Amino acid sequence: MKEREGKIRLVKVKLKGLKKYFGKVKAVDDISLEINPGEFVVLLGPSGCGKTTLLRCVSGLEVVTTGKVFFDEDDVTYLSPKDRNISMVFQNYAIWPHMTVNNNIGFPLRIKRYSQKEIEKRVNWAAELLGIDNLLDRYPVQLSGGQRQRVAVARAIVMEPKVLLMDEPLSNLDALLRVRMRAEIRKLQENLKVTTIYVTHDQVEAMTMGNRIAVLNQGILQQFGSSEEIYHNPVNTFVAGFIGSPQMNFIEVEIVSQGKELFLKTKGLEVSLLDKYKDKVSKLSGKRKYILGVRPEHIYVSGRAQTDKVAATKGKVYFAELLRSDTVLHLEKEFGFLVVKAPGDLKIKEGKEIEILVDLLRIHLFDKDTGKAIF
Amino acid sequence: MKRQKTPMVLKIKQVITIIIVGLIVIWFLTPLVLITISAFASPSDYYQIDKVIPTHFTLSQFKSLFFELEAWKAILTSIKVAVVTMLLSFVIGLPAGYALSRYIFPGKNFLKLLILATRMFPLMILAIPLLIIFMRMGVSDSIWGTSLAHTAMVLPMIILISSSILSGVSVDYEEAAMIFGLSRIQAFFKITLPLALPGLAASAIFAFIISWNEVFVATILTLTNRTLPAHILKTAMASPDYFKFTGGFIMAIPAMVFIFFVRRHLVTMWGISLK
Ligand SMILES: Nc1ncnc2c1ncn2[C@@H]1O[C@H](COP(=O)(O)OP(=O)(O)OP(=O)(O)O)[C@@H](O)[C@H]1O
Ligand SMILES: [Mg+2]
C-alpha cells in the first residue's frame, strides 16, 4: 500500500461533559472521553443509544446542549463543520448523485482550491487505495453498494483530515464484503494514522477493529477500554450482557460462608470463591441481592476443562445448536436455562444429562440493584 | 391463493387503458387543434357555414394583430412580467420552502395553512384596493406592478411545491458538503439546488404559465403596459372571431415552447428521477 507523502498531523480529541438533549430525549448524556492522537476508537451500543448523535456533535452538524469538544487544546465546540478539518463517512454514504465518482472524491479538494494537478494526483491515490480507480467516470447510480461505500471512504481520506468519523459504514454490506472492508479500513487507518471514531452496533466489528471501545447505552457512557478489558472486566451487567455471543449467563445467587470458604449459591449451583475474590466479597455490607455472571465459553463440558479450578454441576440438554465451530448447549437448570459453548466436535444428544464445569477464574459478580460489577 | 389474471383479462385491461388515455388526449387536444386551424383560416373560409375544416389559409390576421394592433409589444411585456414573476417568486419562495422542508418549529403546519389561506380571497375583491395601493406607490401600469401582483398569486404554490421538492433531497447530501468544507448556503447552491432542479423547473413553469395566462389583474392594473391576455381582451374583443383565435394561438405558443424546453429537465437528469 502506498504511503501518502506530507506530514501527518495527529490530533487528540477530548469530549468534556457532553450533553445533547432533543426536548426530553437525552440522546447524549454527560459523556467525557479522551481519544489519543492516531487512535481508532469504536463507539458501540444498541440502536438508539446516541452513537450517531455523539458523532454529529464531534462533527459540528449538531450543536451540543452543554459540554465541550476539544481537538488538541483547541475548543471547537461551536466551530462550524467546514472549519473543523474533519471527514465523515455517512451511514448511508451520502455520495452526491449528480457527480461522477471522480468529482465526488475530488470535491473536498476543489473546495479547498487545490491545483488541478494535485487534485488529480490525490484522487487517483485514494481511488487506487480503495480499488475503485476503474470506476472514476461513473455516476453513483451505476455503482453497487460496496463500491459506493468505497467512494465514501475515498472521499473521506483525500483531504488528510484531523479526525475521521465513520457512522456504521459497513452496515449495508453483505457478510463477506463486510469482513474484507473491516480489514481494509483498519489497515488504511493504520497507514494514515488519523484519529478515528468509528460507530457500530456490531460487537464483532468493535472487538476486531478498535484500539479502544466506548460502550454506550441510553446516552450514557458505560465503559471505555480495550476489547480485552471490556470482555474480561465488564463494569456492569449491561456491558457484560452486550459483549459476547452467546450472551453471558446471569444467575441470581446468595453469598454463603462455610468456615473459611465463601460460596455463591443458588438451587442447582454452588460456586466457591477463589482467594482473590474473597476480599472483595467480604467487604460487602448489608443484605443485598447478587447476580453471578459467567460466559457460555467459560463453562466446560466435563473432560474438556483446561483448569481444575472449577465448580461442577449437572444439567439436562434441552436444546443443542450445532454451529460448525461450536456447539451451543442450552441446559435446563433449577434457576432457568444455562447456556454452554462447547467445542464443535462434541456430539451431544438433546435430553441427555451431562456434567458441566464452571471456570472459577472467569466468573463475575454484580450487585443486582445497581447492576455494578463487584468483580 | 389469489387467482392469476388470464391473458384475456390483461388484454382487456390494456385496451381500456388505451381508450381512457385516448379520450383524455382528445379532450385536451381538440380545442388546441380547433384554435390552430381557425387561427390560420382565411376569413371567407371561416365564415362559410358548411365548411367545418377550412381549406384556405392566410397569415394576414397575424400581421394585423402583431403590427397594427401592436401585439408584439404586449408579448414582450408578457414575457417580461412572467420572467420577473418567476424570479421574484423563487427569490422569496425558495428560502421559505427550504425553511419549511428542513426545520421543525412550533406553528409550522399553521403557517403552511396560512400561506395557502392567502389564496382564499377572490381577486375581484382585492383588485380595486390593490390598484389604489399601486397607484400610491407609483407602480400601477408598470411591469413591476403586474409582476408583484402575479408573484402574490403564485407564491403560496411555489413555497409549498419547493418545500416538498427540497424535502425529497436528503439532508445527508447537504451535511456531507458541510463536512467537506462548505457553509450551509454554499451547500444549498452547490448540492441541493442542482439535485432539486428537475422539480424546481416544474414549479418555474408553473409560475410562468400562471402569470402568462392571467387576465383579470393584468387588465385592471395596466393601461398602456398591457400583457398579452389583457391586450387581446381589450383589442380583439371588438374584432372578428378569427382574430380571437389568432390571439389565442399566439398566447398558447410561447407557453408550449417553454414547456417543451423545460420538460426535458422534468423527467431525467443524470439518469435519475427524484421523487
Ligand atoms: N433530531 C432529533 N430529534 C429528536 N430526537 C432525536 C433526534 N435525533 C436523534 N434523536 C433521538 O436520540 C436518540 C439517539 O439517537 P441516535 O441517532 O444517536 O442513535 P444511534 O445510537 O445512532 O442509533 P442507531 O444505531 O439506530 O443508528 C434516539 O432516541 C433518537 O430517537
Ligand atoms: Mg445511528
XYZ file of C-alpha atoms and ligand atoms in Angstrom:
682
model
C 0.000 0.000 0.000
C 1.316 3.395 -0.938
C 2.052 5.810 1.862
C 0.807 9.305 1.499
C 3.537 11.889 1.484
C 3.392 15.057 3.530
C 3.375 15.482 7.249
C 0.818 13.654 9.281
C -0.887 15.627 11.998
C -2.112 13.610 14.889
C -4.881 15.157 16.898
C -6.175 14.333 20.331
C -9.958 14.501 20.664
C -11.375 15.364 24.042
C -15.042 15.410 24.990
C -15.921 17.060 28.274
C -19.321 16.568 29.888
C -21.007 16.437 26.506
C -24.804 16.559 26.555
C -27.270 16.653 23.715
C -30.955 16.678 24.543
C -33.757 16.660 21.995
C -36.517 18.041 24.170
C -36.900 15.376 26.819
C -34.841 12.772 24.972
C -31.340 12.589 26.406
C -29.571 11.377 23.289
C -26.119 12.033 24.751
C -25.913 12.372 28.483
C -22.783 13.761 30.105
C -20.122 11.949 28.143
C -16.446 12.584 28.775
C -13.847 10.841 26.639
C -10.235 11.317 25.709
C -9.119 9.857 22.434
C -5.386 9.648 21.882
C -3.731 11.008 18.747
C -3.945 8.459 15.958
C -6.164 6.141 17.932
C -9.008 4.091 16.450
C -11.921 4.303 18.860
C -15.163 2.447 18.337
C -18.486 3.698 19.680
C -20.559 0.645 20.414
C -24.102 0.396 21.649
C -27.612 -0.751 20.810
C -29.822 1.085 18.348
C -30.919 4.480 19.576
C -28.268 4.804 22.287
C -26.891 8.062 20.908
C -23.912 6.959 18.811
C -24.826 8.976 15.752
C -25.739 11.966 17.867
C -22.357 11.862 19.621
C -20.592 11.639 16.279
C -22.594 14.554 14.932
C -21.654 16.629 17.974
C -17.988 15.949 17.248
C -18.512 16.867 13.588
C -20.412 20.053 14.398
C -23.517 19.044 12.461
C -25.312 19.040 15.795
C -24.963 21.878 18.292
C -24.326 20.485 21.769
C -26.671 21.281 24.639
C -23.804 21.644 27.093
C -20.248 20.405 27.336
C -17.158 20.935 25.252
C -15.310 19.356 22.356
C -11.552 19.812 22.039
C -9.228 18.960 19.179
C -5.850 19.004 20.924
C -6.134 22.104 23.087
C -8.474 23.968 20.726
C -12.063 24.352 21.821
C -14.088 23.536 18.699
C -17.466 23.152 20.410
C -19.151 25.880 18.394
C -16.997 25.793 15.283
C -18.936 25.101 12.098
C -18.261 21.714 10.462
C -16.389 23.162 7.498
C -13.778 24.748 9.759
C -13.060 21.636 11.800
C -10.938 19.855 9.244
C -12.712 16.568 9.660
C -14.041 13.890 7.361
C -17.029 11.702 7.742
C -18.325 8.520 6.190
C -22.090 8.629 6.496
C -24.220 5.665 7.439
C -25.893 5.774 4.018
C -22.754 7.040 2.219
C -24.265 10.360 1.095
C -22.205 10.468 -2.065
C -23.670 13.055 -4.374
C -25.767 11.528 -7.149
C -25.145 14.338 -9.620
C -21.375 13.991 -9.589
C -19.152 11.299 -11.026
C -17.025 9.209 -8.690
C -14.085 11.349 -9.711
C -15.868 14.565 -8.783
C -17.225 13.104 -5.582
C -13.782 12.154 -4.343
C -12.195 15.367 -5.584
C -14.896 17.635 -4.167
C -13.232 18.354 -0.791
C -10.038 19.250 -2.642
C -11.769 21.573 -5.078
C -13.455 23.371 -2.192
C -10.045 23.967 -0.645
C -8.749 25.177 -4.046
C -6.057 22.622 -4.621
C -4.361 22.792 -8.016
C -5.808 20.664 -10.793
C -2.675 18.537 -10.819
C -2.762 17.951 -7.080
C -6.444 17.061 -7.191
C -5.851 14.520 -9.903
C -2.929 13.011 -8.032
C -4.786 12.665 -4.767
C -7.995 11.354 -6.294
C -6.015 8.702 -8.110
C -4.135 7.852 -4.949
C -7.329 7.396 -2.928
C -9.137 5.561 -5.713
C -6.247 3.169 -6.188
C -6.024 2.551 -2.489
C -9.652 1.502 -2.382
C -9.609 -0.340 -5.675
C -12.103 1.904 -7.450
C -9.750 3.563 -9.949
C -11.624 1.908 -12.823
C -14.923 3.474 -11.741
C -13.916 7.127 -11.726
C -16.166 8.170 -14.614
C -19.309 6.543 -13.303
C -22.218 8.119 -11.526
C -23.257 6.748 -8.118
C -26.404 5.108 -9.545
C -24.117 2.940 -11.640
C -22.319 1.531 -8.592
C -23.031 -1.357 -6.270
C -23.473 -0.757 -2.557
C -19.946 -1.872 -1.764
C -18.482 0.356 -4.451
C -20.437 3.351 -3.178
C -19.106 2.691 0.252
C -15.557 2.746 -1.060
C -16.234 6.037 -2.781
C -17.463 7.435 0.529
C -14.293 6.263 2.253
C -12.082 7.576 -0.550
C -13.774 10.969 -0.325
C -13.154 10.985 3.411
C -9.414 10.387 3.162
C -8.262 12.568 0.242
C -8.019 15.607 2.469
C -5.806 14.415 5.354
C -8.471 15.161 7.926
C -7.597 15.857 11.535
C -10.310 13.476 12.632
C -12.040 10.753 10.655
C -15.593 9.920 11.650
C -17.373 6.821 10.415
C -21.012 6.055 11.096
C -21.741 2.349 10.607
C -20.116 2.419 7.183
C -20.358 -1.335 6.721
C -23.912 -1.888 7.859
C -25.329 -2.188 4.337
C -22.788 -4.672 3.015
C -23.056 -8.413 2.739
C -21.214 -10.512 5.314
C -18.270 -11.392 3.110
C -17.617 -7.876 1.896
C -18.064 -6.576 5.405
C -15.289 -8.771 6.777
C -12.990 -7.695 3.968
C -13.798 -3.995 4.340
C -13.218 -4.208 8.079
C -9.676 -5.327 7.483
C -9.178 -2.760 4.742
C -10.423 0.150 6.808
C -8.288 -0.924 9.737
C -5.204 -1.189 7.547
C -5.997 2.131 5.933
C -6.288 3.825 9.290
C -3.001 2.346 10.453
C -1.328 3.752 7.366
C -2.907 7.179 7.602
C -2.617 7.242 11.395
C -5.558 9.603 11.562
C -7.518 9.825 14.801
C -10.682 7.874 14.066
C -14.066 7.490 15.700
C -15.982 4.562 14.298
C -19.619 3.905 15.136
C -21.119 0.444 15.066
C -23.700 -1.656 16.815
C -21.911 -4.833 15.796
C -19.792 -6.097 18.675
C -17.654 -8.328 16.486
C -16.766 -5.308 14.384
C -15.980 -3.346 17.527
C -13.842 -6.071 19.082
C -11.815 -6.667 15.941
C -11.299 -3.080 14.840
C -10.912 -0.731 17.761
C -7.838 0.186 19.801
C -10.375 1.055 22.412
C -14.121 0.682 22.611
C -16.602 3.070 24.174
C -19.782 1.254 25.115
C -22.879 3.458 25.200
C -26.350 2.841 26.481
C -29.202 5.337 26.618
C -26.846 8.211 26.001
C -24.574 7.302 28.884
C -21.005 6.070 28.547
C -20.860 2.680 30.237
C -17.241 1.704 29.784
C -14.263 2.865 27.801
C -11.378 0.476 27.359
C -9.606 -2.082 25.220
C -11.556 -5.029 23.901
C -9.803 -7.276 26.469
C -10.828 -5.025 29.328
C -14.390 -4.846 28.143
C -14.605 -8.570 27.599
C -12.849 -9.681 30.766
C -13.783 -6.901 33.174
C -17.174 -5.505 32.244
C -18.143 -2.783 34.703
C -21.825 -3.616 34.796
C -24.444 -6.087 33.669
C -25.221 -4.057 30.556
C -21.684 -4.246 29.181
C -21.360 -7.863 30.310
C -24.556 -8.809 28.530
C -23.988 -6.705 25.418
C -20.494 -8.018 24.691
C -20.047 -11.673 23.866
C -22.086 -14.138 21.908
C -23.958 -16.114 23.071
C -24.797 -13.776 25.891
C -23.337 -14.163 29.364
C -25.407 -16.282 31.779
C -26.871 -14.242 34.614
C -27.867 -16.211 37.703
C -29.278 -14.762 40.891
C -27.231 -16.038 43.845
C -26.739 -15.649 47.556
C -23.410 -15.360 49.308
C -22.962 -18.111 51.861
C -19.984 -18.642 54.180
C -18.917 -22.017 55.462
C -15.914 -21.803 57.786
C -13.191 -20.081 55.823
C -14.823 -20.636 52.473
C -17.271 -18.373 50.642
C -19.802 -19.693 48.173
C -22.144 -18.229 45.605
C -25.188 -20.353 45.918
C -28.494 -20.967 44.274
C -30.573 -24.078 43.809
C -28.668 -26.368 41.485
C -25.367 -24.487 41.549
C -22.718 -23.807 44.149
C -19.623 -21.866 43.193
C -16.774 -21.452 45.634
C -14.860 -18.184 45.530
C -11.141 -18.087 44.905
C -8.990 -16.128 47.335
C -8.605 -13.154 45.047
C -12.367 -12.610 45.020
C -12.927 -13.256 48.729
C -11.593 -9.873 49.845
C -13.953 -8.000 47.590
C -16.939 -10.017 48.723
C -16.136 -9.898 52.443
C -16.069 -6.088 52.212
C -19.685 -6.044 51.077
C -22.157 -4.917 53.675
C -25.877 -5.248 54.234
C -28.260 -7.763 52.867
C -28.249 -7.423 49.126
C -29.087 -9.477 46.097
C -26.337 -10.558 43.758
C -26.026 -11.801 40.225
C -23.433 -14.285 39.117
C -22.288 -13.800 35.575
C -20.481 -16.450 33.593
C -19.910 -16.586 29.866
C -21.001 -19.693 27.921
C -17.427 -20.192 26.735
C -16.242 -20.351 30.344
C -18.364 -23.314 31.200
C -16.826 -26.592 30.098
C -18.275 -29.963 29.378
C -16.705 -32.417 31.778
C -13.432 -33.781 30.431
C -12.803 -30.695 28.292
C -11.701 -28.264 31.026
C -8.251 -26.674 30.784
C -8.144 -25.972 34.509
C -9.010 -27.788 37.720
C -10.366 -24.672 39.440
C -13.924 -25.411 38.527
C -17.322 -25.881 40.091
C -19.193 -28.897 38.818
C -22.906 -29.269 38.306
C -25.284 -31.284 36.190
C -27.921 -30.299 33.686
C -30.182 -31.802 31.072
C -29.592 -30.707 27.489
C -32.764 -29.055 26.347
C -31.525 -27.877 23.011
C -28.228 -28.158 21.148
C -27.351 -25.599 18.468
C -24.852 -27.127 16.112
C -22.745 -24.410 14.604
C -19.821 -25.624 12.596
C -17.137 -24.475 15.032
C -19.054 -24.747 18.290
C -21.983 -26.468 19.814
C -24.149 -24.189 21.911
C -25.949 -26.170 24.589
C -28.994 -24.907 26.420
C -29.233 -26.748 29.717
C -32.290 -26.928 31.913
C -31.480 -25.872 35.454
C -33.475 -25.050 38.552
C -32.834 -21.311 38.010
C -33.631 -21.339 34.312
C -31.526 -22.074 31.280
C -27.764 -22.242 31.358
C -26.014 -21.697 28.040
C -22.751 -23.505 27.407
C -20.478 -23.108 24.433
C -18.800 -26.435 23.753
C -16.369 -27.436 21.001
C -17.980 -28.241 17.677
C -16.742 -31.828 17.556
C -18.783 -32.680 20.618
C -21.852 -34.669 19.698
C -24.380 -34.433 22.473
C -27.951 -35.595 22.158
C -30.807 -33.449 23.353
C -32.438 -34.790 26.513
C -29.210 -36.207 27.875
C -27.995 -35.194 31.313
C -24.380 -34.048 31.338
C -21.854 -32.742 33.822
C -20.502 -29.254 33.310
C -17.720 -27.280 34.958
C -17.832 -23.554 35.695
C -14.421 -21.877 35.459
C -13.870 -20.269 38.867
C -11.378 -17.752 37.484
C -13.754 -16.404 34.886
C -16.817 -15.658 36.943
C -18.287 -12.202 37.522
C -20.406 -10.903 40.354
C -22.807 -7.977 40.070
C -24.960 -6.071 42.512
C -28.489 -6.872 41.441
C -29.960 -3.447 42.171
C -27.309 -1.215 40.659
C -26.023 -3.663 38.069
C -22.467 -2.635 39.001
C -19.712 -5.208 38.927
C -18.164 -6.320 42.233
C -15.557 -8.310 40.350
C -54.374 -18.097 -3.083
C -55.125 -15.179 -5.341
C -56.317 -16.091 -8.777
C -53.943 -15.225 -11.523
C -55.074 -12.896 -14.233
C -55.582 -14.604 -17.543
C -54.045 -13.124 -20.699
C -57.559 -12.243 -21.840
C -58.232 -10.094 -18.771
C -54.853 -8.418 -19.179
C -55.601 -7.685 -22.799
C -58.951 -6.128 -21.959
C -57.350 -4.029 -19.268
C -54.789 -2.814 -21.749
C -57.439 -1.851 -24.281
C -59.447 0.001 -21.645
C -56.341 1.910 -20.593
C -55.657 2.897 -24.180
C -59.217 4.087 -24.651
C -59.157 6.171 -21.471
C -55.802 7.724 -22.317
C -57.036 8.388 -25.844
C -60.125 10.174 -24.557
C -58.048 12.341 -22.250
C -55.689 13.271 -25.073
C -58.608 14.132 -27.371
C -60.209 16.162 -24.604
C -57.108 18.333 -24.281
C -56.001 18.462 -27.884
C -59.299 19.200 -29.657
C -59.536 22.835 -28.546
C -55.883 23.308 -29.395
C -56.369 21.913 -32.872
C -59.532 23.966 -33.451
C -57.817 27.136 -32.305
C -54.825 26.464 -34.514
C -56.919 25.757 -37.604
C -59.166 28.747 -37.061
C -56.212 30.988 -36.359
C -54.859 30.428 -39.858
C -58.183 30.184 -41.674
C -58.877 32.807 -44.291
C -61.880 34.938 -43.226
C -64.040 33.765 -46.123
C -63.460 30.116 -45.244
C -64.062 30.779 -41.621
C -67.474 32.278 -42.187
C -68.610 29.622 -44.632
C -71.160 27.727 -42.567
C -70.950 24.405 -44.419
C -67.150 24.295 -44.203
C -66.106 22.714 -40.937
C -62.439 22.499 -41.827
C -61.152 25.478 -43.772
C -59.095 24.883 -46.911
C -57.653 28.342 -47.489
C -55.120 29.642 -45.030
C -53.610 33.040 -44.522
C -51.230 34.927 -42.262
C -52.986 38.245 -42.640
C -54.672 38.289 -39.241
C -51.291 37.565 -37.639
C -49.807 40.532 -39.442
C -52.537 42.906 -38.405
C -52.633 41.598 -34.860
C -48.887 41.830 -34.464
C -48.282 45.183 -36.081
C -51.466 47.181 -36.457
C -52.760 46.156 -33.045
C -49.200 46.059 -31.589
C -49.468 42.600 -30.080
C -45.669 42.242 -30.314
C -45.380 44.884 -27.610
C -47.839 43.020 -25.429
C -45.970 39.736 -25.963
C -42.768 41.398 -24.879
C -44.484 42.806 -21.804
C -45.986 39.428 -21.034
C -42.622 37.714 -21.211
C -41.044 40.367 -19.020
C -43.825 40.122 -16.452
C -43.750 36.319 -16.447
C -39.980 36.212 -16.049
C -39.958 38.796 -13.275
C -42.795 36.897 -11.572
C -40.832 33.683 -11.860
C -37.688 35.247 -10.412
C -39.456 37.102 -7.620
C -41.482 34.108 -6.546
C -38.342 31.976 -6.460
C -36.230 34.512 -4.616
C -38.896 34.673 -1.926
C -40.415 31.215 -2.208
C -37.286 29.082 -2.301
C -35.863 30.155 1.082
C -39.329 29.820 2.580
C -39.724 26.371 1.057
C -36.272 25.416 2.304
C -37.126 26.502 5.842
C -40.358 24.509 5.746
C -38.580 21.421 4.460
C -35.521 21.449 6.719
C -36.582 22.811 10.081
C -39.099 21.751 12.661
C -40.573 24.683 14.551
C -43.725 25.400 16.501
C -46.664 26.512 14.380
C -45.207 25.068 11.182
C -48.400 23.434 9.994
C -50.414 26.503 10.884
C -48.007 28.604 8.864
C -48.447 26.302 5.877
C -52.180 26.668 6.162
C -51.827 30.429 6.432
C -49.752 30.520 3.272
C -52.493 28.695 1.419
C -55.179 30.843 3.009
C -53.855 33.897 1.167
C -55.375 32.337 -1.931
C -58.738 32.328 -0.248
C -59.688 35.914 -1.158
C -61.263 36.389 -4.573
C -59.253 38.611 -6.878
C -62.323 40.709 -7.660
C -62.346 41.936 -4.088
C -58.618 42.581 -3.963
C -58.255 44.217 -7.349
C -59.524 47.726 -6.634
C -57.686 48.243 -3.316
C -54.600 46.802 -4.970
C -54.877 49.294 -7.813
C -55.183 52.174 -5.343
C -52.167 51.000 -3.368
C -50.181 50.533 -6.551
C -51.122 53.995 -7.765
C -49.931 55.492 -4.497
C -46.707 53.522 -4.755
C -46.347 54.576 -8.346
C -46.118 51.072 -9.740
C -49.503 50.864 -11.382
C -49.448 50.376 -15.152
C -45.908 49.016 -14.982
C -44.208 45.679 -15.448
C -43.211 45.710 -11.796
C -46.719 46.281 -10.563
C -48.200 43.441 -12.582
C -45.319 41.160 -11.623
C -45.814 41.921 -7.950
C -49.495 41.043 -8.171
C -48.716 37.860 -10.073
C -45.993 36.949 -7.584
C -48.500 37.234 -4.770
C -50.728 34.859 -6.687
C -48.148 32.146 -7.371
C -46.039 32.488 -4.224
C -48.076 30.155 -1.978
C -47.853 27.384 -4.553
C -44.146 27.965 -5.143
C -43.426 27.834 -1.407
C -45.355 24.622 -0.854
C -44.143 22.914 -4.019
C -40.496 23.803 -3.474
C -40.709 22.732 0.155
C -41.888 19.297 -0.891
C -39.296 19.084 -3.655
C -36.478 20.068 -1.281
C -37.738 17.518 1.223
C -37.044 14.964 -1.497
C -33.342 15.802 -1.446
C -31.813 14.012 1.521
C -30.317 16.285 4.186
C -27.325 13.964 4.208
C -26.115 15.290 0.855
C -26.110 18.786 2.258
C -24.495 17.760 5.519
C -21.807 15.830 3.677
C -20.998 19.000 1.755
C -20.804 20.930 5.018
C -18.378 18.373 6.444
C -16.189 18.692 3.378
C -15.846 22.426 3.551
C -18.988 24.295 2.520
C -21.198 26.579 4.560
C -24.890 25.789 4.668
C -25.681 28.364 1.989
C -22.904 27.148 -0.296
C -24.046 23.576 0.251
C -27.526 24.587 -0.783
C -26.369 26.117 -4.067
C -23.745 23.515 -4.918
C -25.578 20.356 -3.866
C -29.238 20.737 -3.007
C -30.216 23.097 -5.797
C -28.761 21.014 -8.648
C -30.414 17.914 -7.194
C -33.756 19.658 -6.849
C -33.537 21.317 -10.258
C -35.853 18.968 -12.162
C -38.643 19.562 -9.700
C -37.926 23.241 -9.346
C -38.020 23.627 -13.127
C -41.556 22.284 -12.997
C -42.611 24.860 -10.476
C -40.880 27.535 -12.559
C -43.064 26.571 -15.499
C -45.995 26.758 -13.205
C -45.181 30.318 -12.141
C -44.515 31.338 -15.736
C -47.759 29.896 -17.098
C -49.923 31.339 -14.339
C -48.526 34.794 -14.986
C -48.699 34.345 -18.759
C -52.358 33.366 -18.675
C -53.565 35.749 -16.007
C -56.096 38.257 -17.402
C -58.036 39.884 -14.629
C -55.371 41.595 -12.543
C -53.360 42.455 -15.642
C -56.335 44.198 -17.176
C -57.186 46.229 -14.100
C -53.651 47.254 -13.158
C -52.495 48.415 -16.578
C -53.459 50.814 -19.310
C -50.505 51.065 -21.653
C -48.207 48.278 -20.458
C -50.683 45.519 -21.094
C -49.712 41.880 -21.065
C -50.855 39.771 -23.989
C -54.064 38.372 -22.481
C -55.126 41.815 -21.318
C -54.216 43.290 -24.673
C -56.124 40.673 -26.601
C -59.077 41.032 -24.297
C -59.159 44.760 -24.988
C -58.417 44.845 -28.709
C -59.608 41.531 -30.065
C -62.941 41.747 -28.304
C -64.043 44.237 -30.890
C -62.527 42.213 -33.727
C -63.928 39.374 -35.816
C -63.903 35.873 -34.317
C -60.989 34.541 -36.311
C -58.896 37.323 -34.771
C -59.712 35.944 -31.356
C -58.491 32.530 -32.419
C -55.317 34.061 -33.732
C -54.860 35.772 -30.382
C -55.491 32.505 -28.578
C -52.959 30.746 -30.744
C -50.297 33.355 -30.086
C -50.989 33.021 -26.391
C -50.593 29.269 -26.439
C -47.366 29.174 -28.470
C -44.784 30.592 -26.038
C -46.210 28.533 -23.202
C -45.922 25.383 -25.261
C -42.392 26.203 -26.386
C -41.412 26.955 -22.833
C -42.878 23.712 -21.535
C -41.219 21.809 -24.312
C -37.886 23.346 -23.414
C -38.070 22.709 -19.668
C -39.854 19.384 -19.960
C -36.621 17.507 -20.596
C -35.434 18.539 -17.154
C -38.526 17.135 -15.540
C -38.152 13.543 -16.449
C -34.490 12.801 -16.326
C -31.375 14.437 -15.115
C -28.168 12.495 -14.826
C -30.190 9.384 -15.397
C -32.069 9.687 -12.139
C -35.505 10.904 -11.324
C -36.045 12.465 -7.940
C -39.405 11.868 -6.462
N -33.271 15.247 15.542
C -33.749 14.530 16.571
N -34.859 14.932 17.236
C -35.329 14.238 18.278
N -34.795 13.101 18.743
C -33.702 12.637 18.134
C -33.118 13.319 17.007
N -32.038 12.617 16.605
C -31.954 11.561 17.424
N -32.936 11.559 18.350
C -33.131 10.578 19.421
O -31.926 10.469 20.130
C -31.651 9.125 20.459
C -30.289 8.716 19.917
O -30.334 8.699 18.505
P -29.089 8.289 17.619
O -29.446 8.517 16.214
O -27.889 8.999 18.120
O -28.981 6.734 17.915
P -27.917 5.686 17.356
O -27.171 5.187 18.520
O -27.139 6.289 16.254
O -28.877 4.541 16.812
P -28.702 3.596 15.525
O -27.736 2.526 15.896
O -30.075 3.046 15.343
O -28.250 4.444 14.385
C -32.796 8.308 19.896
O -33.681 8.038 20.954
C -33.423 9.203 18.873
O -34.798 8.961 18.793
Mg -27.017 5.895 14.093
